[in-house]
Amino acid sequence: MTATIHSVQVEKSSGELAREQQLAWKLAELATRAKDAPQDAEAVAMAKNRIIDNAAIALGAANETAVKVARADAMGAKGTGKATIWGLKEHYAPVPAAFANAVAVRFLDNDDCYLAAEYSHPDDNISPIIAVGQHLGVSGADILRGIVVAYEVHVALVGTGDGTGICLHKHKVDHMTHIAAGTAAGISSMLGLTTEQAYHAINFAVHNAISSRQSRKGDIGAQKEFVPGFSAEISIKAVNHALHGLKGPNPVYEGVDSIIRRFLNGRDDENAVYKVELAEPGVDALRNIMKTYPKQHAFEYQGQAIIDLALQLRDRLPKKGDGVDLDQIKKIVLETSHHTHHVIGTDAQDPQKIDPDSPRGTLDHSIMFAIARCIQTGEFHKDRAYQMTPAEKDEMRKLMARIETQFDQRWEDLYHDQDPNVQAYGGRMIVTLADGSEVADEKTRANAHPGGDTPWQRPDYEAKLADYTRDLVSNAERARFIEAVNGMDSLSGDELATINLVVDAGSLEAPDTRGIY
C-alpha cells in the first residue's frame, strides 16, 4: 500500500492554497478514482455484512417514537422516488427515505464504530448511499463501492494512527462533520462524478454539517438519533447541487474562515496542523472498513468490552436462587480509560447516569447502568436491558450507587495506542464482597472486535438480524433479503429495491401524535 499522509493547515491569506493541495480535493480524488483501484473482496464482503447489520438495528428500533416520527415524515414522499424504507414495501424520494433509515439505524446505539482521534459510527453513511443508488438505478456494485469509499474517507478523517485524524469532540463539535464528508465522497464515487464535482459536494456537505455536542449532554432527547438523518439530507443535497455545477464553500478545511480556523485547533493556533492518511487514488485497494468494529451490545462502544467483562465476572459471584446475591456485593470498582471514567463513568458526575428512570439515551451512555444490569440479569439484550420492573429498578438504584470508575494510566495508554493490534477500550473490574474478598478480572477488547475473543463473522450478523426482527419479519423474508444482499453485485435498476427487509409478520406503528406532515 502506498498511502500518503497529508498535512492540513489553515492558509495564511484567502486564496493562496491551490485546490489540488486542499484536503477536500484529495478526498474527491480518492472517491472518483476508486473505480480504477483494485476491489478488495474482504472489504466488499464487510460492506454486505454492515448492510445486514443496518437492517437488524433499524427494524429492532422500528416502533420507537423517534423512529416512528422520522418514518412518518417520509409518508408524503410515497411514490415520488425509488428509494425504500426499512420495513415498508412502497418506494419514496431518496432524502426522506435516507433520513428515516439513518435515524432508525442510529436509535439503538448498536451500530458499528471506529475510534481514534475522533469518534464515529461509519455505517451512518450507508442509508443515504443506498437511497440514492436505488433512486437512480445504479448497479449494486456501484453501491458497494460507494459504501467502501465512504468508510475509507470517514475512517481516514477519524484517524488511522501516527497522530493522524481531525478531532472534533475536543472542541465540542459533533462527529456529523466527518459523516457528511464520507457520505458525499461515497455518493460521488457511486455516481461517477468528476473530481471537481466531488470536491464541491464535499465542500458543501462538510460546511453544512457543523453541530454542537449539546445533543449528547443534559436531558438527552432525539437529536442524538437524528444527527445521521440530517447528515444524510445534507450530503445528498450537496451532491445534487454539485451535479448542477454549483460550487461549495472552499477551501472548507483550510480557509481563513473554515471549520479548522473557526471551530477546531486553528481557532487558538493559526499554525495548527492536522494530518490525514489517504490511500493512493486509483492504485490502492480501499480497506479502512476492515478497521471498524461491530457492536454486539446496544450501548456505546467504550462499554462493549466492559459488558462482556461484567457478564464474565458474574459467573464467579455469590448466588441467590437463579441469580446473583446482590446484597453480598459491597462495591464494584472499574479501572479504565479517561473517556470511560469521565464521559460514561462516575467522573461525569451526572446523577441521571445512576438513575434507572433516566431515558434510554442516557442509560446507554452509563457504564454503571451497564455493569449493574449485566450482574442483575446475566444478559444485555437490546430491549430487555432497558425494560425494568419497579422491583428491578429499586435493586438497580442500590447497586449502581456502589459502582465506581477510576482513571488508570495503563488503560488510557491502551486506549490511545496507535497500533490497532494493541489499542484497547477495556478495563479491570474488582468486585469487593461483604466478607472482604475480591473477585477481579480484566478485558482489553470486546468479544466481537476483530481482535477480540470471538470476532464477528457473517453468521453473527445473521443471528443478530434474526433476533432483532423476530416479531416483525418471517424467516422466508429474512432469507430472501440475505440472498439479495449476497448477490447485490449483479443487481441494477429496479432490482435494487430488493435490498430492503419488509415487515410481513408484525406491524409498524404510526406516531401517537399528529405533526406537520
mmCIF file of N, CA and C in Angstrom, residues 245-366:
data_model
loop_
_atom_site.group_PDB
_atom_site.id
_atom_site.type_symbol
_atom_site.label_atom_id
_atom_site.label_comp_id
_atom_site.label_asym_id
_atom_site.label_seq_id
_atom_site.Cartn_x
_atom_site.Cartn_y
_atom_site.Cartn_z
ATOM 1 N N GLY A 245 -23.357 21.848 -11.126
ATOM 2 C CA GLY A 245 -22.261 22.774 -11.364
ATOM 3 C C GLY A 245 -22.102 23.861 -10.323
ATOM 4 N N LEU A 246 -22.838 23.757 -9.207
ATOM 5 C CA LEU A 246 -22.711 24.754 -8.149
ATOM 6 C C LEU A 246 -21.465 24.495 -7.306
ATOM 7 N N LYS A 247 -20.885 25.557 -6.810
ATOM 8 C CA LYS A 247 -19.653 25.458 -6.035
ATOM 9 C C LYS A 247 -19.940 25.541 -4.539
ATOM 10 N N GLY A 248 -19.295 24.675 -3.767
ATOM 11 C CA GLY A 248 -19.411 24.716 -2.322
ATOM 12 C C GLY A 248 -18.370 25.644 -1.728
ATOM 13 N N PRO A 249 -18.540 26.041 -0.446
ATOM 14 C CA PRO A 249 -17.565 26.924 0.225
ATOM 15 C C PRO A 249 -16.192 26.275 0.244
ATOM 16 N N ASN A 250 -15.185 26.979 -0.250
ATOM 17 C CA ASN A 250 -13.861 26.362 -0.358
ATOM 18 C C ASN A 250 -12.758 27.384 -0.082
ATOM 19 N N PRO A 251 -11.646 26.891 0.478
ATOM 20 C CA PRO A 251 -11.442 25.519 0.976
ATOM 21 C C PRO A 251 -12.110 25.331 2.335
ATOM 22 N N VAL A 252 -12.928 24.292 2.424
ATOM 23 C CA VAL A 252 -13.763 24.128 3.607
ATOM 24 C C VAL A 252 -12.951 23.767 4.843
ATOM 25 N N TYR A 253 -11.813 23.108 4.644
ATOM 26 C CA TYR A 253 -10.974 22.749 5.796
ATOM 27 C C TYR A 253 -9.918 23.812 6.090
ATOM 28 N N GLU A 254 -9.283 24.372 5.046
ATOM 29 C CA GLU A 254 -8.094 25.215 5.248
ATOM 30 C C GLU A 254 -8.356 26.711 5.116
ATOM 31 N N GLY A 255 -9.552 27.139 4.736
ATOM 32 C CA GLY A 255 -9.817 28.554 4.501
ATOM 33 C C GLY A 255 -9.674 29.424 5.736
ATOM 34 N N VAL A 256 -9.583 30.743 5.512
ATOM 35 C CA VAL A 256 -9.367 31.670 6.627
ATOM 36 C C VAL A 256 -10.588 31.744 7.553
ATOM 37 N N ASP A 257 -11.742 31.339 7.056
ATOM 38 C CA ASP A 257 -12.936 31.250 7.903
ATOM 39 C C ASP A 257 -13.505 29.837 7.866
ATOM 40 N N SER A 258 -12.643 28.859 7.722
ATOM 41 C CA SER A 258 -13.030 27.452 7.575
ATOM 42 C C SER A 258 -13.385 26.819 8.914
ATOM 43 N N ILE A 259 -13.763 25.541 8.860
ATOM 44 C CA ILE A 259 -14.103 24.849 10.107
ATOM 45 C C ILE A 259 -12.886 24.712 11.016
ATOM 46 N N ILE A 260 -11.698 24.513 10.437
ATOM 47 C CA ILE A 260 -10.494 24.398 11.274
ATOM 48 C C ILE A 260 -10.184 25.740 11.920
ATOM 49 N N ARG A 261 -10.281 26.820 11.134
ATOM 50 C CA ARG A 261 -9.927 28.152 11.656
ATOM 51 C C ARG A 261 -10.928 28.647 12.693
ATOM 52 N N ARG A 262 -12.203 28.369 12.518
ATOM 53 C CA ARG A 262 -13.211 28.960 13.397
ATOM 54 C C ARG A 262 -13.754 28.024 14.466
ATOM 55 N N PHE A 263 -13.582 26.718 14.275
ATOM 56 C CA PHE A 263 -14.171 25.780 15.227
ATOM 57 C C PHE A 263 -13.169 24.831 15.883
ATOM 58 N N LEU A 264 -12.066 24.522 15.214
ATOM 59 C CA LEU A 264 -11.157 23.486 15.697
ATOM 60 C C LEU A 264 -9.831 24.085 16.173
ATOM 61 N N ASN A 265 -8.721 23.375 16.023
ATOM 62 C CA ASN A 265 -7.445 23.826 16.582
ATOM 63 C C ASN A 265 -7.004 25.186 16.057
ATOM 64 N N GLY A 266 -7.375 25.504 14.807
ATOM 65 C CA GLY A 266 -6.968 26.771 14.217
ATOM 66 C C GLY A 266 -7.582 27.985 14.867
ATOM 67 N N ARG A 267 -8.595 27.789 15.675
ATOM 68 C CA ARG A 267 -9.233 28.904 16.377
ATOM 69 C C ARG A 267 -8.250 29.564 17.348
ATOM 70 N N ASP A 268 -7.433 28.750 18.015
ATOM 71 C CA ASP A 268 -6.481 29.272 19.000
ATOM 72 C C ASP A 268 -5.051 29.280 18.494
ATOM 73 N N ASP A 269 -4.800 28.545 17.404
ATOM 74 C CA ASP A 269 -3.447 28.453 16.861
ATOM 75 C C ASP A 269 -3.516 28.431 15.335
ATOM 76 N N GLU A 270 -3.207 29.553 14.711
ATOM 77 C CA GLU A 270 -3.296 29.651 13.255
ATOM 78 C C GLU A 270 -2.313 28.719 12.555
ATOM 79 N N ASN A 271 -1.328 28.248 13.275
ATOM 80 C CA ASN A 271 -0.311 27.360 12.692
ATOM 81 C C ASN A 271 -0.601 25.883 12.968
ATOM 82 N N ALA A 272 -1.748 25.615 13.548
ATOM 83 C CA ALA A 272 -2.090 24.221 13.863
ATOM 84 C C ALA A 272 -2.104 23.370 12.591
ATOM 85 N N VAL A 273 -1.609 22.134 12.729
ATOM 86 C CA VAL A 273 -1.528 21.220 11.590
ATOM 87 C C VAL A 273 -2.223 19.910 11.945
ATOM 88 N N TYR A 274 -3.115 19.461 11.079
ATOM 89 C CA TYR A 274 -3.697 18.130 11.181
ATOM 90 C C TYR A 274 -3.065 17.251 10.114
ATOM 91 N N LYS A 275 -3.064 15.958 10.377
ATOM 92 C CA LYS A 275 -2.542 15.006 9.398
ATOM 93 C C LYS A 275 -3.630 13.969 9.085
ATOM 94 N N VAL A 276 -3.798 13.675 7.807
ATOM 95 C CA VAL A 276 -4.802 12.706 7.360
ATOM 96 C C VAL A 276 -4.141 11.743 6.392
ATOM 97 N N GLU A 277 -4.247 10.453 6.690
ATOM 98 C CA GLU A 277 -3.631 9.422 5.857
ATOM 99 C C GLU A 277 -4.650 8.903 4.838
ATOM 100 N N LEU A 278 -4.274 8.982 3.566
ATOM 101 C CA LEU A 278 -5.174 8.542 2.498
ATOM 102 C C LEU A 278 -4.486 7.549 1.578
ATOM 103 N N ALA A 279 -5.253 6.571 1.130
ATOM 104 C CA ALA A 279 -4.762 5.622 0.142
ATOM 105 C C ALA A 279 -4.456 6.357 -1.163
ATOM 106 N N GLU A 280 -3.580 5.796 -1.969
ATOM 107 C CA GLU A 280 -3.245 6.394 -3.256
ATOM 108 C C GLU A 280 -4.431 6.233 -4.206
ATOM 109 N N PRO A 281 -4.989 7.345 -4.683
ATOM 110 C CA PRO A 281 -6.177 7.260 -5.542
ATOM 111 C C PRO A 281 -5.952 6.402 -6.781
ATOM 112 N N GLY A 282 -6.867 5.481 -7.015
ATOM 113 C CA GLY A 282 -6.813 4.651 -8.204
ATOM 114 C C GLY A 282 -5.754 3.576 -8.182
ATOM 115 N N VAL A 283 -5.018 3.471 -7.083
ATOM 116 C CA VAL A 283 -3.915 2.496 -7.008
ATOM 117 C C VAL A 283 -4.148 1.497 -5.878
ATOM 118 N N ASP A 284 -4.373 2.020 -4.678
ATOM 119 C CA ASP A 284 -4.508 1.157 -3.506
ATOM 120 C C ASP A 284 -5.918 0.598 -3.374
ATOM 121 N N ALA A 285 -6.021 -0.653 -2.935
ATOM 122 C CA ALA A 285 -7.310 -1.207 -2.529
ATOM 123 C C ALA A 285 -7.759 -0.484 -1.260
ATOM 124 N N LEU A 286 -9.037 -0.218 -1.158
ATOM 125 C CA LEU A 286 -9.575 0.533 -0.020
ATOM 126 C C LEU A 286 -10.032 -0.448 1.052
ATOM 127 N N ARG A 287 -9.373 -0.419 2.220
ATOM 128 C CA ARG A 287 -9.627 -1.417 3.258
ATOM 129 C C ARG A 287 -9.926 -0.811 4.626
ATOM 130 N N ASN A 288 -10.160 0.482 4.707
ATOM 131 C CA ASN A 288 -10.420 1.074 6.023
ATOM 132 C C ASN A 288 -11.651 0.485 6.701
ATOM 133 N N ILE A 289 -12.601 -0.005 5.918
ATOM 134 C CA ILE A 289 -13.791 -0.620 6.512
ATOM 135 C C ILE A 289 -13.413 -1.808 7.386
ATOM 136 N N MET A 290 -12.298 -2.464 7.094
ATOM 137 C CA MET A 290 -11.873 -3.630 7.864
ATOM 138 C C MET A 290 -11.333 -3.240 9.242
ATOM 139 N N LYS A 291 -11.065 -1.954 9.440
ATOM 140 C CA LYS A 291 -10.571 -1.487 10.737
ATOM 141 C C LYS A 291 -11.711 -1.190 11.705
ATOM 142 N N THR A 292 -12.926 -1.128 11.188
ATOM 143 C CA THR A 292 -14.080 -0.775 12.025
ATOM 144 C C THR A 292 -14.623 -2.002 12.737
ATOM 145 N N TYR A 293 -15.416 -1.786 13.771
ATOM 146 C CA TYR A 293 -15.863 -2.906 14.589
ATOM 147 C C TYR A 293 -17.377 -2.862 14.839
ATOM 148 N N PRO A 294 -17.983 -4.036 14.800
ATOM 149 C CA PRO A 294 -19.427 -4.110 15.046
ATOM 150 C C PRO A 294 -19.726 -4.011 16.538
ATOM 151 N N LYS A 295 -20.977 -3.735 16.836
ATOM 152 C CA LYS A 295 -21.421 -3.711 18.227
ATOM 153 C C LYS A 295 -22.327 -4.900 18.487
ATOM 154 N N GLN A 296 -21.951 -5.697 19.455
ATOM 155 C CA GLN A 296 -22.816 -6.795 19.878
ATOM 156 C C GLN A 296 -23.914 -6.294 20.802
ATOM 157 N N HIS A 297 -23.579 -5.284 21.604
ATOM 158 C CA HIS A 297 -24.493 -4.799 22.636
ATOM 159 C C HIS A 297 -25.021 -3.407 22.294
ATOM 160 N N ALA A 298 -26.263 -3.126 22.628
ATOM 161 C CA ALA A 298 -26.893 -1.834 22.370
ATOM 162 C C ALA A 298 -26.436 -0.835 23.428
ATOM 163 N N PHE A 299 -25.199 -0.362 23.248
ATOM 164 C CA PHE A 299 -24.561 0.529 24.215
ATOM 165 C C PHE A 299 -23.368 1.161 23.511
ATOM 166 N N GLU A 300 -22.940 2.339 23.958
ATOM 167 C CA GLU A 300 -21.830 2.996 23.275
ATOM 168 C C GLU A 300 -20.576 2.116 23.299
ATOM 169 N N TYR A 301 -19.682 2.324 22.319
ATOM 170 C CA TYR A 301 -18.634 1.341 22.093
ATOM 171 C C TYR A 301 -17.699 1.170 23.285
ATOM 172 N N GLN A 302 -17.392 2.241 23.992
ATOM 173 C CA GLN A 302 -16.453 2.109 25.105
ATOM 174 C C GLN A 302 -16.976 1.190 26.204
ATOM 175 N N GLY A 303 -18.231 0.814 26.134
ATOM 176 C CA GLY A 303 -18.777 -0.111 27.126
ATOM 177 C C GLY A 303 -18.852 -1.547 26.662
ATOM 178 N N GLN A 304 -18.539 -1.817 25.387
ATOM 179 C CA GLN A 304 -18.715 -3.165 24.854
ATOM 180 C C GLN A 304 -17.873 -4.203 25.610
ATOM 181 N N ALA A 305 -16.585 -3.938 25.756
ATOM 182 C CA ALA A 305 -15.715 -4.885 26.458
ATOM 183 C C ALA A 305 -16.082 -4.978 27.935
ATOM 184 N N ILE A 306 -16.528 -3.859 28.514
ATOM 185 C CA ILE A 306 -16.896 -3.847 29.933
ATOM 186 C C ILE A 306 -18.145 -4.704 30.155
ATOM 187 N N ILE A 307 -19.094 -4.658 29.232
ATOM 188 C CA ILE A 307 -20.280 -5.506 29.329
ATOM 189 C C ILE A 307 -19.869 -6.976 29.260
ATOM 190 N N ASP A 308 -19.009 -7.311 28.300
ATOM 191 C CA ASP A 308 -18.525 -8.694 28.210
ATOM 192 C C ASP A 308 -17.818 -9.111 29.500
ATOM 193 N N LEU A 309 -17.054 -8.185 30.077
ATOM 194 C CA LEU A 309 -16.322 -8.470 31.318
ATOM 195 C C LEU A 309 -17.291 -8.676 32.480
ATOM 196 N N ALA A 310 -18.301 -7.830 32.584
ATOM 197 C CA ALA A 310 -19.276 -7.963 33.684
ATOM 198 C C ALA A 310 -20.011 -9.293 33.595
ATOM 199 N N LEU A 311 -20.394 -9.689 32.397
ATOM 200 C CA LEU A 311 -21.073 -10.978 32.220
ATOM 201 C C LEU A 311 -20.142 -12.139 32.568
ATOM 202 N N GLN A 312 -18.883 -11.965 32.242
ATOM 203 C CA GLN A 312 -17.878 -12.986 32.538
ATOM 204 C C GLN A 312 -17.668 -13.121 34.048
ATOM 205 N N LEU A 313 -17.597 -11.975 34.741
ATOM 206 C CA LEU A 313 -17.368 -11.978 36.194
ATOM 207 C C LEU A 313 -18.589 -12.487 36.958
ATOM 208 N N ARG A 314 -19.759 -12.270 36.415
ATOM 209 C CA ARG A 314 -20.994 -12.629 37.105
ATOM 210 C C ARG A 314 -21.019 -14.100 37.510
ATOM 211 N N ASP A 315 -20.438 -14.956 36.689
ATOM 212 C CA ASP A 315 -20.437 -16.392 36.977
ATOM 213 C C ASP A 315 -19.674 -16.725 38.251
ATOM 214 N N ARG A 316 -18.820 -15.805 38.699
ATOM 215 C CA ARG A 316 -17.978 -16.067 39.876
ATOM 216 C C ARG A 316 -18.507 -15.385 41.134
ATOM 217 N N LEU A 317 -19.675 -14.745 41.060
ATOM 218 C CA LEU A 317 -20.220 -14.025 42.209
ATOM 219 C C LEU A 317 -21.183 -14.914 42.993
ATOM 220 N N PRO A 318 -21.380 -14.630 44.298
ATOM 221 C CA PRO A 318 -22.279 -15.436 45.141
ATOM 222 C C PRO A 318 -23.697 -15.476 44.563
ATOM 223 N N LYS A 319 -24.298 -16.629 44.611
ATOM 224 C CA LYS A 319 -25.614 -16.821 44.006
ATOM 225 C C LYS A 319 -26.733 -16.784 45.050
ATOM 226 N N LYS A 320 -27.916 -16.402 44.559
ATOM 227 C CA LYS A 320 -29.125 -16.445 45.370
ATOM 228 C C LYS A 320 -30.248 -16.860 44.435
ATOM 229 N N GLY A 321 -30.715 -18.072 44.607
ATOM 230 C CA GLY A 321 -31.691 -18.609 43.664
ATOM 231 C C GLY A 321 -31.068 -18.753 42.293
ATOM 232 N N ASP A 322 -31.740 -18.219 41.281
ATOM 233 C CA ASP A 322 -31.233 -18.304 39.915
ATOM 234 C C ASP A 322 -30.312 -17.148 39.543
ATOM 235 N N GLY A 323 -30.172 -16.206 40.471
ATOM 236 C CA GLY A 323 -29.377 -15.025 40.149
ATOM 237 C C GLY A 323 -28.229 -14.803 41.110
ATOM 238 N N VAL A 324 -27.721 -13.588 41.104
ATOM 239 C CA VAL A 324 -26.617 -13.191 41.979
ATOM 240 C C VAL A 324 -27.194 -12.592 43.258
ATOM 241 N N ASP A 325 -26.551 -12.876 44.370
ATOM 242 C CA ASP A 325 -26.956 -12.281 45.642
ATOM 243 C C ASP A 325 -26.379 -10.865 45.692
ATOM 244 N N LEU A 326 -27.175 -9.904 45.278
ATOM 245 C CA LEU A 326 -26.687 -8.525 45.169
ATOM 246 C C LEU A 326 -26.324 -7.936 46.529
ATOM 247 N N ASP A 327 -26.925 -8.438 47.602
ATOM 248 C CA ASP A 327 -26.608 -7.929 48.941
ATOM 249 C C ASP A 327 -25.188 -8.273 49.354
ATOM 250 N N GLN A 328 -24.596 -9.272 48.704
ATOM 251 C CA GLN A 328 -23.224 -9.671 49.024
ATOM 252 C C GLN A 328 -22.182 -8.812 48.320
ATOM 253 N N ILE A 329 -22.623 -7.903 47.452
ATOM 254 C CA ILE A 329 -21.686 -7.028 46.738
ATOM 255 C C ILE A 329 -21.539 -5.726 47.517
ATOM 256 N N LYS A 330 -20.341 -5.512 48.062
ATOM 257 C CA LYS A 330 -20.079 -4.293 48.837
ATOM 258 C C LYS A 330 -19.804 -3.120 47.910
ATOM 259 N N LYS A 331 -18.952 -3.347 46.913
ATOM 260 C CA LYS A 331 -18.678 -2.291 45.932
ATOM 261 C C LYS A 331 -18.039 -2.897 44.690
ATOM 262 N N ILE A 332 -18.123 -2.157 43.603
ATOM 263 C CA ILE A 332 -17.502 -2.555 42.342
ATOM 264 C C ILE A 332 -16.671 -1.383 41.845
ATOM 265 N N VAL A 333 -15.418 -1.637 41.538
ATOM 266 C CA VAL A 333 -14.524 -0.603 41.009
ATOM 267 C C VAL A 333 -14.086 -1.005 39.600
ATOM 268 N N LEU A 334 -14.214 -0.081 38.677
ATOM 269 C CA LEU A 334 -13.737 -0.304 37.322
ATOM 270 C C LEU A 334 -12.566 0.629 37.047
ATOM 271 N N GLU A 335 -11.393 0.056 36.832
ATOM 272 C CA GLU A 335 -10.210 0.830 36.445
ATOM 273 C C GLU A 335 -10.189 0.892 34.921
ATOM 274 N N THR A 336 -10.152 2.111 34.378
ATOM 275 C CA THR A 336 -10.352 2.218 32.941
ATOM 276 C C THR A 336 -9.760 3.514 32.397
ATOM 277 N N SER A 337 -10.082 3.818 31.142
ATOM 278 C CA SER A 337 -9.546 4.992 30.458
ATOM 279 C C SER A 337 -10.251 6.270 30.913
ATOM 280 N N HIS A 338 -9.692 7.394 30.500
ATOM 281 C CA HIS A 338 -10.278 8.688 30.849
ATOM 282 C C HIS A 338 -11.689 8.812 30.284
ATOM 283 N N HIS A 339 -11.884 8.413 29.033
ATOM 284 C CA HIS A 339 -13.208 8.557 28.431
ATOM 285 C C HIS A 339 -14.252 7.768 29.205
ATOM 286 N N THR A 340 -13.971 6.508 29.462
ATOM 287 C CA THR A 340 -14.948 5.665 30.157
ATOM 288 C C THR A 340 -15.223 6.200 31.553
ATOM 289 N N HIS A 341 -14.185 6.709 32.216
ATOM 290 C CA HIS A 341 -14.333 7.268 33.566
ATOM 291 C C HIS A 341 -15.047 8.614 33.540
ATOM 292 N N HIS A 342 -14.633 9.485 32.610
ATOM 293 C CA HIS A 342 -15.092 10.868 32.632
ATOM 294 C C HIS A 342 -16.400 11.092 31.883
ATOM 295 N N VAL A 343 -16.634 10.332 30.807
ATOM 296 C CA VAL A 343 -17.805 10.572 29.972
ATOM 297 C C VAL A 343 -18.976 9.677 30.347
ATOM 298 N N ILE A 344 -18.711 8.370 30.554
ATOM 299 C CA ILE A 344 -19.821 7.455 30.868
ATOM 300 C C ILE A 344 -19.681 6.847 32.265
ATOM 301 N N GLY A 345 -18.691 7.301 33.010
ATOM 302 C CA GLY A 345 -18.453 6.775 34.347
ATOM 303 C C GLY A 345 -18.820 7.758 35.444
ATOM 304 N N THR A 346 -18.338 7.495 36.646
ATOM 305 C CA THR A 346 -18.729 8.322 37.795
ATOM 306 C C THR A 346 -18.127 9.719 37.759
ATOM 307 N N ASP A 347 -17.013 9.898 37.024
ATOM 308 C CA ASP A 347 -16.423 11.232 36.950
ATOM 309 C C ASP A 347 -17.267 12.185 36.113
ATOM 310 N N ALA A 348 -18.243 11.666 35.386
ATOM 311 C CA ALA A 348 -19.175 12.546 34.667
ATOM 312 C C ALA A 348 -20.018 13.344 35.653
ATOM 313 N N GLN A 349 -20.140 12.821 36.887
ATOM 314 C CA GLN A 349 -20.888 13.496 37.948
ATOM 315 C C GLN A 349 -22.300 13.870 37.476
ATOM 316 N N ASP A 350 -22.911 12.922 36.818
ATOM 317 C CA ASP A 350 -24.256 13.107 36.273
ATOM 318 C C ASP A 350 -25.208 12.180 37.022
ATOM 319 N N PRO A 351 -26.064 12.728 37.883
ATOM 320 C CA PRO A 351 -26.973 11.867 38.665
ATOM 321 C C PRO A 351 -27.913 11.041 37.800
ATOM 322 N N GLN A 352 -28.182 11.494 36.570
ATOM 323 C CA GLN A 352 -29.061 10.733 35.689
ATOM 324 C C GLN A 352 -28.430 9.402 35.275
ATOM 325 N N LYS A 353 -27.110 9.328 35.320
ATOM 326 C CA LYS A 353 -26.426 8.103 34.893
ATOM 327 C C LYS A 353 -26.525 6.991 35.939
ATOM 328 N N ILE A 354 -27.014 7.307 37.124
ATOM 329 C CA ILE A 354 -27.223 6.265 38.135
ATOM 330 C C ILE A 354 -28.686 6.221 38.565
ATOM 331 N N ASP A 355 -29.536 6.703 37.672
ATOM 332 C CA ASP A 355 -30.979 6.685 37.926
ATOM 333 C C ASP A 355 -31.641 5.791 36.869
ATOM 334 N N PRO A 356 -32.166 4.634 37.257
ATOM 335 C CA PRO A 356 -32.772 3.723 36.276
ATOM 336 C C PRO A 356 -34.027 4.282 35.607
ATOM 337 N N ASP A 357 -34.542 5.401 36.115
ATOM 338 C CA ASP A 357 -35.685 6.051 35.482
ATOM 339 C C ASP A 357 -35.263 7.018 34.370
ATOM 340 N N SER A 358 -33.971 7.179 34.157
ATOM 341 C CA SER A 358 -33.483 8.066 33.100
ATOM 342 C C SER A 358 -33.844 7.505 31.735
ATOM 343 N N PRO A 359 -33.902 8.352 30.698
ATOM 344 C CA PRO A 359 -34.229 7.863 29.354
ATOM 345 C C PRO A 359 -33.134 6.946 28.813
ATOM 346 N N ARG A 360 -33.524 6.126 27.866
ATOM 347 C CA ARG A 360 -32.592 5.172 27.275
ATOM 348 C C ARG A 360 -31.336 5.870 26.732
ATOM 349 N N GLY A 361 -31.513 7.046 26.124
ATOM 350 C CA GLY A 361 -30.381 7.763 25.555
ATOM 351 C C GLY A 361 -29.346 8.174 26.587
ATOM 352 N N THR A 362 -29.730 8.196 27.852
ATOM 353 C CA THR A 362 -28.781 8.457 28.938
ATOM 354 C C THR A 362 -28.201 7.150 29.465
ATOM 355 N N LEU A 363 -29.064 6.143 29.653
ATOM 356 C CA LEU A 363 -28.611 4.878 30.227
ATOM 357 C C LEU A 363 -27.655 4.131 29.306
ATOM 358 N N ASP A 364 -27.805 4.300 27.978
ATOM 359 C CA ASP A 364 -26.870 3.601 27.089
ATOM 360 C C ASP A 364 -25.539 4.322 26.986
ATOM 361 N N HIS A 365 -25.377 5.355 27.828
ATOM 362 C CA HIS A 365 -24.084 6.023 27.986
ATOM 363 C C HIS A 365 -23.734 6.112 29.474
ATOM 364 N N SER A 366 -24.154 5.095 30.238
ATOM 365 C CA SER A 366 -23.806 4.990 31.657
ATOM 366 C C SER A 366 -23.210 3.618 31.907
#
